PDB file of C-alpha atoms in Angstrom:
ATOM      1  CA  UNK W   1     -18.733 -11.452  16.741  1.00  0.00           C
ATOM      2  CA  UNK W   2     -16.461 -10.203  19.525  1.00  0.00           C
ATOM      3  CA  UNK W   3     -14.538  -6.934  19.131  1.00  0.00           C
ATOM      4  CA  UNK W   4     -12.158  -5.173  21.500  1.00  0.00           C
ATOM      5  CA  UNK W   5     -11.742  -1.436  22.010  1.00  0.00           C
ATOM      6  CA  UNK W   6      -8.240  -0.169  22.833  1.00  0.00           C
ATOM      7  CA  UNK W   7      -8.962   3.274  24.297  1.00  0.00           C
ATOM      8  CA  UNK W   8      -5.397   4.388  24.970  1.00  0.00           C
ATOM      9  CA  UNK W   9      -3.112   7.291  25.643  1.00  0.00           C
ATOM     10  CA  UNK W  10      -0.474   8.064  23.050  1.00  0.00           C
ATOM     11  CA  UNK W  11       2.669  10.057  22.439  1.00  0.00           C
ATOM     12  CA  UNK W  12       2.752  12.533  19.582  1.00  0.00           C
ATOM     13  CA  UNK W  13       5.764  11.737  17.363  1.00  0.00           C
ATOM     14  CA  UNK W  14       6.406   8.740  19.615  1.00  0.00           C
ATOM     15  CA  UNK W  15       6.239   5.792  17.220  1.00  0.00           C
ATOM     16  CA  UNK W  16       8.349   3.392  19.277  1.00  0.00           C
ATOM     17  CA  UNK W  17       6.307   3.951  22.430  1.00  0.00           C
ATOM     18  CA  UNK W  18       2.968   3.785  20.632  1.00  0.00           C
ATOM     19  CA  UNK W  19       3.859   0.653  18.680  1.00  0.00           C
ATOM     20  CA  UNK W  20       4.982  -1.170  21.821  1.00  0.00           C
ATOM     21  CA  UNK W  21       1.686  -0.373  23.521  1.00  0.00           C
ATOM     22  CA  UNK W  22      -0.296  -1.513  20.473  1.00  0.00           C
ATOM     23  CA  UNK W  23       1.601  -4.797  20.286  1.00  0.00           C
ATOM     24  CA  UNK W  24       0.998  -5.409  23.996  1.00  0.00           C
ATOM     25  CA  UNK W  25      -2.730  -4.756  23.535  1.00  0.00           C
ATOM     26  CA  UNK W  26      -2.906  -7.152  20.586  1.00  0.00           C
ATOM     27  CA  UNK W  27      -1.058  -9.831  22.565  1.00  0.00           C
ATOM     28  CA  UNK W  28      -3.554  -9.375  25.416  1.00  0.00           C
ATOM     29  CA  UNK W  29      -6.610  -9.983  23.209  1.00  0.00           C
ATOM     30  CA  UNK W  30      -8.957 -12.754  24.210  1.00  0.00           C
ATOM     31  CA  UNK W  31      -8.717 -15.912  22.137  1.00  0.00           C
ATOM     32  CA  UNK W  32     -12.185 -15.398  20.661  1.00  0.00           C
ATOM     33  CA  UNK W  33     -11.670 -11.739  19.701  1.00  0.00           C
ATOM     34  CA  UNK W  34     -12.137 -11.172  15.973  1.00  0.00           C
ATOM     35  CA  UNK W  35     -11.106  -7.508  15.848  1.00  0.00           C
ATOM     36  CA  UNK W  36      -9.294  -4.929  17.970  1.00  0.00           C
ATOM     37  CA  UNK W  37      -9.597  -1.207  17.206  1.00  0.00           C
ATOM     38  CA  UNK W  38      -7.219   1.620  18.171  1.00  0.00           C
ATOM     39  CA  UNK W  39      -7.540   5.442  18.010  1.00  0.00           C
ATOM     40  CA  UNK W  40      -6.750   7.861  15.188  1.00  0.00           C
ATOM     41  CA  UNK W  41      -3.039   8.015  14.176  1.00  0.00           C
ATOM     42  CA  UNK W  42      -2.224   5.818  17.172  1.00  0.00           C
ATOM     43  CA  UNK W  43       1.049   4.530  15.749  1.00  0.00           C
ATOM     44  CA  UNK W  44       2.737   7.926  15.292  1.00  0.00           C
ATOM     45  CA  UNK W  45       0.528  10.210  17.350  1.00  0.00           C
ATOM     46  CA  UNK W  46      -0.260  13.591  15.811  1.00  0.00           C
ATOM     47  CA  UNK W  47       2.741  15.029  13.970  1.00  0.00           C
ATOM     48  CA  UNK W  48       3.158  18.691  13.102  1.00  0.00           C
ATOM     49  CA  UNK W  49       4.117  20.162   9.751  1.00  0.00           C
ATOM     50  CA  UNK W  50       7.706  20.232  11.050  1.00  0.00           C
ATOM     51  CA  UNK W  51       7.799  16.584  12.169  1.00  0.00           C
ATOM     52  CA  UNK W  52       5.532  14.712   9.757  1.00  0.00           C
ATOM     53  CA  UNK W  53       8.247  13.967   7.190  1.00  0.00           C
ATOM     54  CA  UNK W  54      10.367  12.341   9.892  1.00  0.00           C
ATOM     55  CA  UNK W  55       7.687  10.169  11.488  1.00  0.00           C
ATOM     56  CA  UNK W  56       5.333   9.206   8.624  1.00  0.00           C
ATOM     57  CA  UNK W  57       5.905   5.802   7.030  1.00  0.00           C
ATOM     58  CA  UNK W  58       4.622   3.962   3.946  1.00  0.00           C
ATOM     59  CA  UNK W  59       2.237   1.051   4.455  1.00  0.00           C
ATOM     60  CA  UNK W  60       5.078  -1.361   3.792  1.00  0.00           C
ATOM     61  CA  UNK W  61       7.201   0.322   6.473  1.00  0.00           C
ATOM     62  CA  UNK W  62       8.478  -1.417   9.620  1.00  0.00           C
ATOM     63  CA  UNK W  63       5.753  -0.169  11.978  1.00  0.00           C
ATOM     64  CA  UNK W  64       2.815  -1.516   9.984  1.00  0.00           C
ATOM     65  CA  UNK W  65       4.776  -4.681   9.307  1.00  0.00           C
ATOM     66  CA  UNK W  66       5.186  -5.199  13.057  1.00  0.00           C
ATOM     67  CA  UNK W  67       1.421  -4.841  13.550  1.00  0.00           C
ATOM     68  CA  UNK W  68       0.804  -7.317  10.719  1.00  0.00           C
ATOM     69  CA  UNK W  69       3.080  -9.852  12.384  1.00  0.00           C
ATOM     70  CA  UNK W  70       1.289  -9.412  15.705  1.00  0.00           C
ATOM     71  CA  UNK W  71      -2.113  -9.828  14.030  1.00  0.00           C
ATOM     72  CA  UNK W  72      -0.934 -13.028  12.393  1.00  0.00           C
ATOM     73  CA  UNK W  73       0.501 -14.373  15.638  1.00  0.00           C
ATOM     74  CA  UNK W  74      -2.771 -13.816  17.523  1.00  0.00           C
ATOM     75  CA  UNK W  75      -5.046 -14.615  14.560  1.00  0.00           C
ATOM     76  CA  UNK W  76      -6.896 -11.334  15.053  1.00  0.00           C
ATOM     77  CA  UNK W  77      -7.720  -8.386  12.804  1.00  0.00           C
ATOM     78  CA  UNK W  78      -6.592  -4.881  13.739  1.00  0.00           C
ATOM     79  CA  UNK W  79      -7.883  -1.409  12.851  1.00  0.00           C
ATOM     80  CA  UNK W  80      -5.269   1.226  13.649  1.00  0.00           C
ATOM     81  CA  UNK W  81      -4.400   4.775  12.638  1.00  0.00           C
ATOM     82  CA  UNK W  82      -1.084   6.070  11.346  1.00  0.00           C
ATOM     83  CA  UNK W  83       0.667   8.918   9.569  1.00  0.00           C
ATOM     84  CA  UNK W  84       1.230   7.551   6.063  1.00  0.00           C
ATOM     85  CA  UNK W  85       3.917   8.666   3.628  1.00  0.00           C
ATOM     86  CA  UNK W  86       3.315   8.112  -0.077  1.00  0.00           C
ATOM     87  CA  UNK W  87       5.361   9.721  -2.870  1.00  0.00           C
ATOM     88  CA  UNK W  88       6.147  12.862  -0.933  1.00  0.00           C
ATOM     89  CA  UNK W  89       2.646  13.350   0.447  1.00  0.00           C
ATOM     90  CA  UNK W  90       1.405  12.606   3.929  1.00  0.00           C
ATOM     91  CA  UNK W  91      -1.993  11.231   4.911  1.00  0.00           C
ATOM     92  CA  UNK W  92      -3.940  10.689   8.106  1.00  0.00           C
ATOM     93  CA  UNK W  93      -4.643   7.018   7.416  1.00  0.00           C
ATOM     94  CA  UNK W  94      -6.419   4.113   9.053  1.00  0.00           C
ATOM     95  CA  UNK W  95      -5.851   0.525   7.971  1.00  0.00           C
ATOM     96  CA  UNK W  96      -7.697  -2.731   8.554  1.00  0.00           C
ATOM     97  CA  UNK W  97      -5.076  -5.436   8.962  1.00  0.00           C
ATOM     98  CA  UNK W  98      -6.024  -9.110   8.950  1.00  0.00           C
ATOM     99  CA  UNK W  99      -3.737 -12.095   9.597  1.00  0.00           C
ATOM    100  CA  UNK W 100      -3.375 -12.248   5.805  1.00  0.00           C
ATOM    101  CA  UNK W 101      -2.350  -8.599   5.350  1.00  0.00           C
ATOM    102  CA  UNK W 102      -3.867  -5.168   4.746  1.00  0.00           C
ATOM    103  CA  UNK W 103      -7.515  -5.560   3.749  1.00  0.00           C
ATOM    104  CA  UNK W 104      -8.490  -1.878   3.610  1.00  0.00           C
ATOM    105  CA  UNK W 105      -6.865   1.562   3.708  1.00  0.00           C
ATOM    106  CA  UNK W 106      -8.712   4.819   4.259  1.00  0.00           C
ATOM    107  CA  UNK W 107      -7.240   8.320   4.111  1.00  0.00           C
ATOM    108  CA  UNK W 108      -9.101  10.960   6.120  1.00  0.00           C
ATOM    109  CA  UNK W 109     -11.144  13.129   3.760  1.00  0.00           C
ATOM    110  CA  UNK W 110     -12.226  15.889   6.157  1.00  0.00           C
ATOM    111  CA  UNK W 111      -9.161  17.506   7.676  1.00  0.00           C
ATOM    112  CA  UNK W 112      -9.621  19.231  10.997  1.00  0.00           C
ATOM    113  CA  UNK W 113      -7.756  22.446  11.835  1.00  0.00           C
ATOM    114  CA  UNK W 114      -4.652  20.694  13.187  1.00  0.00           C
ATOM    115  CA  UNK W 115      -4.536  18.325  10.171  1.00  0.00           C
ATOM    116  CA  UNK W 116      -4.327  21.139   7.634  1.00  0.00           C
ATOM    117  CA  UNK W 117      -0.840  21.909   6.460  1.00  0.00           C
ATOM    118  CA  UNK W 118       0.262  18.493   7.741  1.00  0.00           C
ATOM    119  CA  UNK W 119      -1.808  15.986   5.758  1.00  0.00           C
ATOM    120  CA  UNK W 120      -3.298  15.779   2.275  1.00  0.00           C
ATOM    121  CA  UNK W 121      -7.018  14.884   2.249  1.00  0.00           C
ATOM    122  CA  UNK W 122      -8.068  11.529   0.829  1.00  0.00           C
ATOM    123  CA  UNK W 123     -10.005  11.319  -2.422  1.00  0.00           C
ATOM    124  CA  UNK W 124     -12.256   8.281  -1.885  1.00  0.00           C
ATOM    125  CA  UNK W 125     -14.367   6.212   0.494  1.00  0.00           C
ATOM    126  CA  UNK W 126     -13.995   2.446   0.612  1.00  0.00           C
ATOM    127  CA  UNK W 127     -15.419  -0.741   2.082  1.00  0.00           C
ATOM    128  CA  UNK W 128     -14.263  -4.347   2.109  1.00  0.00           C
ATOM    129  CA  UNK W 129     -15.766  -7.695   2.980  1.00  0.00           C
ATOM    130  CA  UNK W 130     -14.339  -8.950   6.273  1.00  0.00           C
ATOM    131  CA  UNK W 131     -15.566 -12.096   8.060  1.00  0.00           C
ATOM    132  CA  UNK W 132     -18.781 -11.940   6.056  1.00  0.00           C
ATOM    133  CA  UNK W 133     -19.457  -8.313   7.050  1.00  0.00           C
ATOM    134  CA  UNK W 134     -18.946  -5.290   4.790  1.00  0.00           C
ATOM    135  CA  UNK W 135     -16.793  -2.826   6.723  1.00  0.00           C
ATOM    136  CA  UNK W 136     -16.025   0.838   6.105  1.00  0.00           C
ATOM    137  CA  UNK W 137     -13.584   3.162   7.876  1.00  0.00           C
ATOM    138  CA  UNK W 138     -13.872   6.819   8.893  1.00  0.00           C
ATOM    139  CA  UNK W 139     -11.607   9.076  10.945  1.00  0.00           C
ATOM    140  CA  UNK W 140     -12.659  11.526  13.669  1.00  0.00           C
ATOM    141  CA  UNK W 141     -13.975  14.768  12.059  1.00  0.00           C
ATOM    142  CA  UNK W 142     -15.412  12.716   9.166  1.00  0.00           C
ATOM    143  CA  UNK W 143     -18.342  11.605  11.323  1.00  0.00           C
ATOM    144  CA  UNK W 144     -19.561  15.179  11.736  1.00  0.00           C
ATOM    145  CA  UNK W 145     -20.469  15.075   8.025  1.00  0.00           C
ATOM    146  CA  UNK W 146     -23.450  12.788   7.301  1.00  0.00           C
ATOM    147  CA  UNK W 147     -22.278  12.337   3.717  1.00  0.00           C
ATOM    148  CA  UNK W 148     -19.169  10.439   4.847  1.00  0.00           C
ATOM    149  CA  UNK W 149     -21.093   7.624   6.503  1.00  0.00           C
ATOM    150  CA  UNK W 150     -23.714   7.710   3.735  1.00  0.00           C
ATOM    151  CA  UNK W 151     -20.936   7.169   1.185  1.00  0.00           C
ATOM    152  CA  UNK W 152     -19.963   3.992   3.040  1.00  0.00           C
ATOM    153  CA  UNK W 153     -23.618   2.942   3.207  1.00  0.00           C
ATOM    154  CA  UNK W 154     -23.919   3.369  -0.564  1.00  0.00           C
ATOM    155  CA  UNK W 155     -20.955   0.997  -0.795  1.00  0.00           C
ATOM    156  CA  UNK W 156     -22.846  -1.554   1.311  1.00  0.00           C
ATOM    157  CA  UNK W 157     -21.319  -0.910   4.756  1.00  0.00           C
ATOM    158  CA  UNK W 158     -22.825  -2.913   7.607  1.00  0.00           C
ATOM    159  CA  UNK W 159     -20.166  -1.899  10.148  1.00  0.00           C
ATOM    160  CA  UNK W 160     -18.690   1.609  10.243  1.00  0.00           C
ATOM    161  CA  UNK W 161     -15.470   1.836  12.262  1.00  0.00           C
ATOM    162  CA  UNK W 162     -14.255   5.247  13.400  1.00  0.00           C
ATOM    163  CA  UNK W 163     -10.736   5.804  14.686  1.00  0.00           C
ATOM    164  CA  UNK W 164     -11.006   8.936  16.786  1.00  0.00           C
ATOM    165  CA  UNK W 165      -8.771  11.646  18.223  1.00  0.00           C
ATOM    166  CA  UNK W 166     -11.471  13.884  19.635  1.00  0.00           C
ATOM    167  CA  UNK W 167     -10.609  16.266  22.447  1.00  0.00           C
ATOM    168  CA  UNK W 168     -12.328  18.469  24.995  1.00  0.00           C
ATOM    169  CA  UNK W 169     -14.734  20.212  24.778  1.00  0.00           C
ATOM    170  CA  UNK W 170     -16.051  18.304  21.727  1.00  0.00           C
ATOM    171  CA  UNK W 171     -16.703  14.864  23.246  1.00  0.00           C
ATOM    172  CA  UNK W 172     -20.511  15.307  23.257  1.00  0.00           C
ATOM    173  CA  UNK W 173     -20.425  16.218  19.552  1.00  0.00           C
ATOM    174  CA  UNK W 174     -19.049  12.836  18.558  1.00  0.00           C
ATOM    175  CA  UNK W 175     -21.301  10.980  20.978  1.00  0.00           C
ATOM    176  CA  UNK W 176     -24.305  12.452  19.180  1.00  0.00           C
ATOM    177  CA  UNK W 177     -22.786  12.014  15.727  1.00  0.00           C
ATOM    178  CA  UNK W 178     -21.899   8.335  16.096  1.00  0.00           C
ATOM    179  CA  UNK W 179     -25.455   7.445  17.118  1.00  0.00           C
ATOM    180  CA  UNK W 180     -26.924   9.467  14.246  1.00  0.00           C
ATOM    181  CA  UNK W 181     -24.573   7.931  11.659  1.00  0.00           C
ATOM    182  CA  UNK W 182     -25.543   4.416  12.770  1.00  0.00           C
ATOM    183  CA  UNK W 183     -29.285   5.075  12.827  1.00  0.00           C
ATOM    184  CA  UNK W 184     -29.523   6.937   9.526  1.00  0.00           C
ATOM    185  CA  UNK W 185     -27.495   4.263   7.714  1.00  0.00           C
ATOM    186  CA  UNK W 186     -28.929   1.245   9.566  1.00  0.00           C
ATOM    187  CA  UNK W 187     -25.434  -0.043  10.324  1.00  0.00           C
ATOM    188  CA  UNK W 188     -23.357  -0.802  13.396  1.00  0.00           C
ATOM    189  CA  UNK W 189     -20.969   2.016  14.297  1.00  0.00           C
ATOM    190  CA  UNK W 190     -17.893   1.451  16.426  1.00  0.00           C
ATOM    191  CA  UNK W 191     -15.746   4.386  17.595  1.00  0.00           C
ATOM    192  CA  UNK W 192     -12.459   4.250  19.526  1.00  0.00           C
ATOM    193  CA  UNK W 193     -11.013   7.483  20.907  1.00  0.00           C
ATOM    194  CA  UNK W 194      -7.749   8.501  22.513  1.00  0.00           C
ATOM    195  CA  UNK W 195      -7.476   9.589  26.167  1.00  0.00           C
ATOM    196  CA  UNK W 196      -4.974  11.590  28.167  1.00  0.00           C
ATOM    197  CA  UNK W 197      -3.000  14.657  27.177  1.00  0.00           C
ATOM    198  CA  UNK W 198      -1.368  15.488  23.866  1.00  0.00           C
ATOM    199  CA  UNK W 199       0.982  18.161  22.640  1.00  0.00           C
ATOM    200  CA  UNK W 200      -0.207  21.716  23.103  1.00  0.00           C
ATOM    201  CA  UNK W 201      -2.218  20.931  26.218  1.00  0.00           C
ATOM    202  CA  UNK W 202      -4.993  19.034  24.419  1.00  0.00           C
ATOM    203  CA  UNK W 203      -7.019  16.658  26.573  1.00  0.00           C
ATOM    204  CA  UNK W 204      -8.590  13.772  24.670  1.00  0.00           C
ATOM    205  CA  UNK W 205     -12.189  12.963  25.569  1.00  0.00           C
ATOM    206  CA  UNK W 206     -12.414   9.149  25.485  1.00  0.00           C
ATOM    207  CA  UNK W 207     -16.003   7.966  25.143  1.00  0.00           C
ATOM    208  CA  UNK W 208     -15.293   5.035  22.836  1.00  0.00           C
ATOM    209  CA  UNK W 209     -18.620   3.522  21.887  1.00  0.00           C
ATOM    210  CA  UNK W 210     -20.575   0.831  20.095  1.00  0.00           C
ATOM    211  CA  UNK W 211     -23.934   1.739  18.528  1.00  0.00           C
ATOM    212  CA  UNK W 212     -26.394  -0.675  16.924  1.00  0.00           C
ATOM    213  CA  UNK W 213     -28.210  -0.177  13.585  1.00  0.00           C
ATOM    214  CA  UNK W 214     -31.188   1.374  15.380  1.00  0.00           C
ATOM    215  CA  UNK W 215     -28.947   4.137  16.769  1.00  0.00           C
ATOM    216  CA  UNK W 216     -28.991   2.683  20.285  1.00  0.00           C
ATOM    217  CA  UNK W 217     -25.843   3.187  22.345  1.00  0.00           C
ATOM    218  CA  UNK W 218     -24.875  -0.316  23.469  1.00  0.00           C
ATOM    219  CA  UNK W 219     -21.603   0.355  25.223  1.00  0.00           C
ATOM    220  CA  UNK W 220     -19.614   3.464  26.107  1.00  0.00           C
ATOM    221  CA  UNK W 221     -16.280   4.018  27.842  1.00  0.00           C
ATOM    222  CA  UNK W 222     -15.407   6.814  30.229  1.00  0.00           C
ATOM    223  CA  UNK W 223     -12.352   9.044  30.105  1.00  0.00           C
ATOM    224  CA  UNK W 224      -9.774   6.578  31.428  1.00  0.00           C
ATOM    225  CA  UNK W 225      -7.496   4.268  29.509  1.00  0.00           C
ATOM    226  CA  UNK W 226      -9.118   0.864  29.054  1.00  0.00           C
ATOM    227  CA  UNK W 227      -9.307  -2.215  26.848  1.00  0.00           C
ATOM    228  CA  UNK W 228     -12.765  -3.745  26.787  1.00  0.00           C
ATOM    229  CA  UNK W 229     -14.826  -6.035  24.588  1.00  0.00           C
ATOM    230  CA  UNK W 230     -18.315  -6.148  23.113  1.00  0.00           C
ATOM    231  CA  UNK W 231     -20.250  -8.530  20.927  1.00  0.00           C
ATOM    232  CA  UNK W 232     -22.018  -7.563  17.711  1.00  0.00           C
ATOM    233  CA  UNK W 233     -25.343  -9.314  17.197  1.00  0.00           C
ATOM    234  CA  UNK W 234     -25.431  -9.256  13.415  1.00  0.00           C
ATOM    235  CA  UNK W 235     -29.101 -10.266  13.422  1.00  0.00           C
ATOM    236  CA  UNK W 236     -29.770  -6.637  14.329  1.00  0.00           C
ATOM    237  CA  UNK W 237     -28.769  -5.622  10.810  1.00  0.00           C
ATOM    238  CA  UNK W 238     -31.679  -7.514   9.336  1.00  0.00           C
ATOM    239  CA  UNK W 239     -34.043  -6.326  12.074  1.00  0.00           C
ATOM    240  CA  UNK W 240     -33.184  -2.663  11.471  1.00  0.00           C
ATOM    241  CA  UNK W 241     -33.729  -3.022   7.721  1.00  0.00           C
ATOM    242  CA  UNK W 242     -36.791  -5.272   7.801  1.00  0.00           C
ATOM    243  CA  UNK W 243     -39.596  -2.701   7.449  1.00  0.00           C
ATOM    244  CA  UNK W 244     -37.852  -0.062   5.341  1.00  0.00           C
ATOM    245  CA  UNK W 245     -34.479   0.877   3.901  1.00  0.00           C
ATOM    246  CA  UNK W 246     -33.276   4.468   3.909  1.00  0.00           C
ATOM    247  CA  UNK W 247     -30.994   3.762   0.965  1.00  0.00           C
ATOM    248  CA  UNK W 248     -33.911   2.486  -1.094  1.00  0.00           C
ATOM    249  CA  UNK W 249     -36.123   5.461  -0.252  1.00  0.00           C
ATOM    250  CA  UNK W 250     -33.612   8.334  -0.459  1.00  0.00           C
ATOM    251  CA  UNK W 251     -34.247  10.821  -3.281  1.00  0.00           C
ATOM    252  CA  UNK W 252     -30.684  12.090  -3.669  1.00  0.00           C
ATOM    253  CA  UNK W 253     -27.578   9.956  -3.998  1.00  0.00           C
ATOM    254  CA  UNK W 254     -24.003  11.052  -3.545  1.00  0.00           C
ATOM    255  CA  UNK W 255     -22.110  11.609  -6.793  1.00  0.00           C
ATOM    256  CA  UNK W 256     -18.894   9.824  -7.690  1.00  0.00           C
ATOM    257  CA  UNK W 257     -17.678   6.795  -9.588  1.00  0.00           C
ATOM    258  CA  UNK W 258     -17.973   3.438  -7.827  1.00  0.00           C
ATOM    259  CA  UNK W 259     -15.015   1.131  -8.484  1.00  0.00           C
ATOM    260  CA  UNK W 260     -15.259  -2.600  -7.729  1.00  0.00           C
ATOM    261  CA  UNK W 261     -11.969  -4.405  -7.163  1.00  0.00           C
ATOM    262  CA  UNK W 262     -11.340  -8.123  -7.554  1.00  0.00           C
ATOM    263  CA  UNK W 263     -10.432  -8.466  -3.869  1.00  0.00           C
ATOM    264  CA  UNK W 264     -13.897  -7.267  -2.793  1.00  0.00           C
ATOM    265  CA  UNK W 265     -12.939  -3.670  -2.006  1.00  0.00           C
ATOM    266  CA  UNK W 266     -15.481  -1.095  -3.222  1.00  0.00           C
ATOM    267  CA  UNK W 267     -14.511   2.548  -3.629  1.00  0.00           C
ATOM    268  CA  UNK W 268     -16.545   5.706  -4.174  1.00  0.00           C
ATOM    269  CA  UNK W 269     -14.346   8.332  -5.794  1.00  0.00           C
ATOM    270  CA  UNK W 270     -14.907  11.909  -4.643  1.00  0.00           C
ATOM    271  CA  UNK W 271     -15.607  14.157  -7.666  1.00  0.00           C
ATOM    272  CA  UNK W 272     -12.842  16.656  -8.410  1.00  0.00           C
ATOM    273  CA  UNK W 273     -15.080  19.655  -7.770  1.00  0.00           C
ATOM    274  CA  UNK W 274     -16.175  18.402  -4.339  1.00  0.00           C
TER     275      UNK W 274
END
């Protein structure tokens, strides 16, 4: 399975600019690419509490619709981050878009300092079946909490995709975390980060990476903007789980109600007290 990483710069509160760049990247995909992944909140950049109401859009809004049309035209699936508006609340959201439509939505559950006061945290983890692989989504700070990836593993995740907006000096933190999350859950982990400067003088750290189910770093980008591809050898899933399964041997399981939907989406609801 071939995937592409779109490690890109972005403009905060610059939806038109960011969307154009995403559409160009999708159009440039190789014919045999199954999936292209973009950074955290790529479509809108990072809004502030003063700007979020103006730039956030619902999933059925024009920006996501444009990405859906591009995915359909190229027959490719897209994972991309956005600022989502829903009934007066705003979420740091990542969506998996297939040529048929939105297959999965995830709202960031662990809000970092700059998210607080801007976004509402999500209340669930979710996976879906995509191209025969069960996929789960996480966003940036989420991967610093082992429970987030373990929640996806409990829902059957074989591929954990992380849209990232990690900045200096924390690049090494996420490099370590992404390898640990893959190894301890015996799943592929794919992370795509932003590069360049953002508002407030932030410098994004790049380092987009693919890690196999043994925790081995297979591919890693530098700090420059790039679009590159990698292939997932799905046989490695069975190899990593052949002799033992962490999920079978663990003594403590995460609490929360598991909800199975008819379309194949599985959700683990975060308990109210958590």
